[in-house]
C-alpha positions as a Python dict, from the first residue, in 0.01 Angstrom:
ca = {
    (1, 'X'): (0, 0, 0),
    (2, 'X'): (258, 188, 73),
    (3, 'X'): (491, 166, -257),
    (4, 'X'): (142, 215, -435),
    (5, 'X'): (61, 542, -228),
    (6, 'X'): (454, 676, -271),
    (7, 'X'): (417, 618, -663),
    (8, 'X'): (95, 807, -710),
    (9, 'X'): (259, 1098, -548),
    (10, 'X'): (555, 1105, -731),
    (11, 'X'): (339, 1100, -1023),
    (12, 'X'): (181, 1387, -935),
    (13, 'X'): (499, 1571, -860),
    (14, 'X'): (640, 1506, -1183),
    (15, 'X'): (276, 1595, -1372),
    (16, 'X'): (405, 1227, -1583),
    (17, 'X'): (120, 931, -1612),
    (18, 'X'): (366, 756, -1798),
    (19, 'X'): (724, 740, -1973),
    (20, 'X'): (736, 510, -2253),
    (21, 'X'): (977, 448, -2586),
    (22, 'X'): (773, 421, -2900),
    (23, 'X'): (818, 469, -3251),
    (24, 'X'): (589, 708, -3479),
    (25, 'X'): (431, 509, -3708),
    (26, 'X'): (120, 785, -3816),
    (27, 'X'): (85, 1163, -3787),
    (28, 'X'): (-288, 1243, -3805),
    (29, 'X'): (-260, 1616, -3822),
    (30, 'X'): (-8, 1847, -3658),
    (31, 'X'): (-76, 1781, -3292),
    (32, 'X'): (-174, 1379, -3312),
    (33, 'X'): (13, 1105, -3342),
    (34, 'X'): (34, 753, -3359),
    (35, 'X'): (301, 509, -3186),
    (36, 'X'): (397, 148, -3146),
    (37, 'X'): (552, 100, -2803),
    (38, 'X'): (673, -181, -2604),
    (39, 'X'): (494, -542, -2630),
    (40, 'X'): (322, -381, -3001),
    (41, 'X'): (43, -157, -2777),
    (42, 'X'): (-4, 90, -3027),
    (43, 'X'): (-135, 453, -2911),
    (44, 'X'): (-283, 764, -3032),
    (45, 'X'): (-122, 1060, -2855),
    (46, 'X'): (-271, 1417, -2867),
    (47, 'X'): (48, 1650, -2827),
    (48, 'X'): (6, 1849, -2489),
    (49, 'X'): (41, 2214, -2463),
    (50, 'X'): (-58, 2312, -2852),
    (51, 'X'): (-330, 2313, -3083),
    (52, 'X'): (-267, 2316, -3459),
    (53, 'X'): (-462, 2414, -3729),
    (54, 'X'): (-717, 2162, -3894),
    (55, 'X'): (-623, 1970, -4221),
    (56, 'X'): (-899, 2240, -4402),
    (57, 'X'): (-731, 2554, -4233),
    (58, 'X'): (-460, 2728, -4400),
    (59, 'X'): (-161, 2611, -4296),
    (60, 'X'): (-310, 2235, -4163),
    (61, 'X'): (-148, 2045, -4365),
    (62, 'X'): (174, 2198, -4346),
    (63, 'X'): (162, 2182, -4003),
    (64, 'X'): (89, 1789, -4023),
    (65, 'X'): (384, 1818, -4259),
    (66, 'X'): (635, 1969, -4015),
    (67, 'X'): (503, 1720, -3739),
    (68, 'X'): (608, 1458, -3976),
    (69, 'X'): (907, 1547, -4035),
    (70, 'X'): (1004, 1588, -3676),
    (71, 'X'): (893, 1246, -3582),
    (72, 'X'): (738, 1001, -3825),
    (73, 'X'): (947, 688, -3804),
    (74, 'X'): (1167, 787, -3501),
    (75, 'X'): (1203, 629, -3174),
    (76, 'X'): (1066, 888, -2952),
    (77, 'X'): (1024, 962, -2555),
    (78, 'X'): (625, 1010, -2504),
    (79, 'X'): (527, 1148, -2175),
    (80, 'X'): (155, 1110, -2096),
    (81, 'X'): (-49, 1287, -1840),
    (82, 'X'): (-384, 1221, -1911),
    (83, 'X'): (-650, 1059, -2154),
    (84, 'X'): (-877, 1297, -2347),
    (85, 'X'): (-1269, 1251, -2382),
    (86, 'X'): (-1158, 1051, -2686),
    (87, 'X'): (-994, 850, -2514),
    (88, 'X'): (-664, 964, -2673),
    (89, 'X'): (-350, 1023, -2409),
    (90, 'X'): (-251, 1376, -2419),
    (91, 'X'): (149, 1397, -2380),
    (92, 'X'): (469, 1551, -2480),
    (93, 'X'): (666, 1378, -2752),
    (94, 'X'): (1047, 1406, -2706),
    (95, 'X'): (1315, 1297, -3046),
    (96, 'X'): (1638, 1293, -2868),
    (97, 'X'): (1579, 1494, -2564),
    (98, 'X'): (1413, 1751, -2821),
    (99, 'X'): (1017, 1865, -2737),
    (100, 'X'): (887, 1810, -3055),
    (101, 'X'): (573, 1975, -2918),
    (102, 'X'): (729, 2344, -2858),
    (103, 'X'): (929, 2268, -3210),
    (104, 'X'): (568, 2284, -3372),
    (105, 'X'): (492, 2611, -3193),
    (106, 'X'): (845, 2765, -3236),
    (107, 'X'): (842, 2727, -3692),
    (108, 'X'): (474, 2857, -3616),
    (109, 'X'): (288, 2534, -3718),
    (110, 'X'): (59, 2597, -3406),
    (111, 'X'): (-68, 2785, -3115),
    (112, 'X'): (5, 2745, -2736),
    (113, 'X'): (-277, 2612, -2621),
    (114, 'X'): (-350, 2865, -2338),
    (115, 'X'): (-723, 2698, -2269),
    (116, 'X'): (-522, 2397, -2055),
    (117, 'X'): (-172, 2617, -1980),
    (118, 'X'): (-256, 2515, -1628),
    (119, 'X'): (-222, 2154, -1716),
    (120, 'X'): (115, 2226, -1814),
    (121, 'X'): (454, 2297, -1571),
    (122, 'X'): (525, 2651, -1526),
    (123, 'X'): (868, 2661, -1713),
    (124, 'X'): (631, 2452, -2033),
    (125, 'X'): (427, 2762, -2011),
    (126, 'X'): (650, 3011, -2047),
    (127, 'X'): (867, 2829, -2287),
    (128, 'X'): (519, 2775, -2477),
    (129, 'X'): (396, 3134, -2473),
    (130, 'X'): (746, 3279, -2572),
    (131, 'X'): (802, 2998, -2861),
    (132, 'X'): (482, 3196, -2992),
    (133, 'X'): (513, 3522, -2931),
    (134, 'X'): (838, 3512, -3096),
    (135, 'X'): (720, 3294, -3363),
    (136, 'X'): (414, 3543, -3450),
    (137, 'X'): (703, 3858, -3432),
    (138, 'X'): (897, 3706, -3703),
    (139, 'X'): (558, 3561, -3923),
    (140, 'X'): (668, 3245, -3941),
    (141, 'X'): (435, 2947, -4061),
    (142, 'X'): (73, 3013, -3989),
    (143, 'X'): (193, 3402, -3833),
    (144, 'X'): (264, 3491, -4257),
    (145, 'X'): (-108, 3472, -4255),
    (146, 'X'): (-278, 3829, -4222),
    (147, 'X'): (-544, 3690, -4006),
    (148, 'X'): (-461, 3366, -3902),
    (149, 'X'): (-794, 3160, -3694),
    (150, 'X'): (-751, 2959, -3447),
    (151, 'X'): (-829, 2632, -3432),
    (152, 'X'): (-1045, 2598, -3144),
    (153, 'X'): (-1269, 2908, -3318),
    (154, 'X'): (-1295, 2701, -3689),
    (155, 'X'): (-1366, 2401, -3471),
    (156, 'X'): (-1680, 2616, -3293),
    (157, 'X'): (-1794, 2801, -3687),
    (158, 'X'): (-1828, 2471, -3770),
    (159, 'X'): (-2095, 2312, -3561),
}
């Protein structure tokens, strides 16, 4: 009881579910993935701390492009923290030591997702916000657009 009482709190003191190895093996979109970890359990992870444009928004498919490139076919750290209401697990994905998350939000393939910042560690939000404030100061990826929308508001025009 005791071991399973200590673990739980270091979990929480970490903000980690889980730390697995996997390899990429599908990139839905630029903030989903898919991996094949240990024993073949294959996973769909939902990249914590971002949200990328859709496949139909400017920019979606580049984004998905740049996410690709990043990770598709690597073997890759994935940190999990959580499952979403799709029963996805939201996480960080790390290609040798690098966040590939932030990398998406520092070429300006998406936004920090400020709507669950508090879900993140301090120094992740920070790191986050600044990745995309500088990114938007220099117009790079989505930030050349003169009005670029946000995914969460093209997700709520359409329904």
């Amino acid at each position: 009881m005791r071991v399973a009482v200590l673990f739980i709190a270091v979990c929480a003191a970490s903000s980690v579910w889980a730390q697995e190895t996997c390899t990429v093996y599908g990139v839905s979109d630029g903030d989903t993935v898919k991996v094949r970890c240990s024993q073949g359990k294959q996973v769909t992870i939902r990249l914590s701390g971002i949200d990328a444009p859709e496949k139909k928004q400017p920019f979606g498919q580049r984004s998905k492009q740049n996410l690709s490139a990043l990770v598709f076919s690597k073997l890759v750290t994935v940190e999990t923290k959580k499952l979403d209401r799709y029963g996805r697990e939201i996480g960080k994905i790390l290609v040798d030591g690098v966040d590939a998350n932030l990398m998406q939000v520092q070429r300006g393939f998406a936004w920090h997702y400020k709507a669950y910042e508090r879900e993140q560690p301090a120094i992740d939000r920070k790191v986050y916000a600044d990745a995309e404030n500088e990114a938007r100061a220099a117009r790079r990826g989505l930030w050349a657009d003169v009005e670029p929308v946000p995914p969460w508001e093209f997700r709520h025009k359409k329904k």
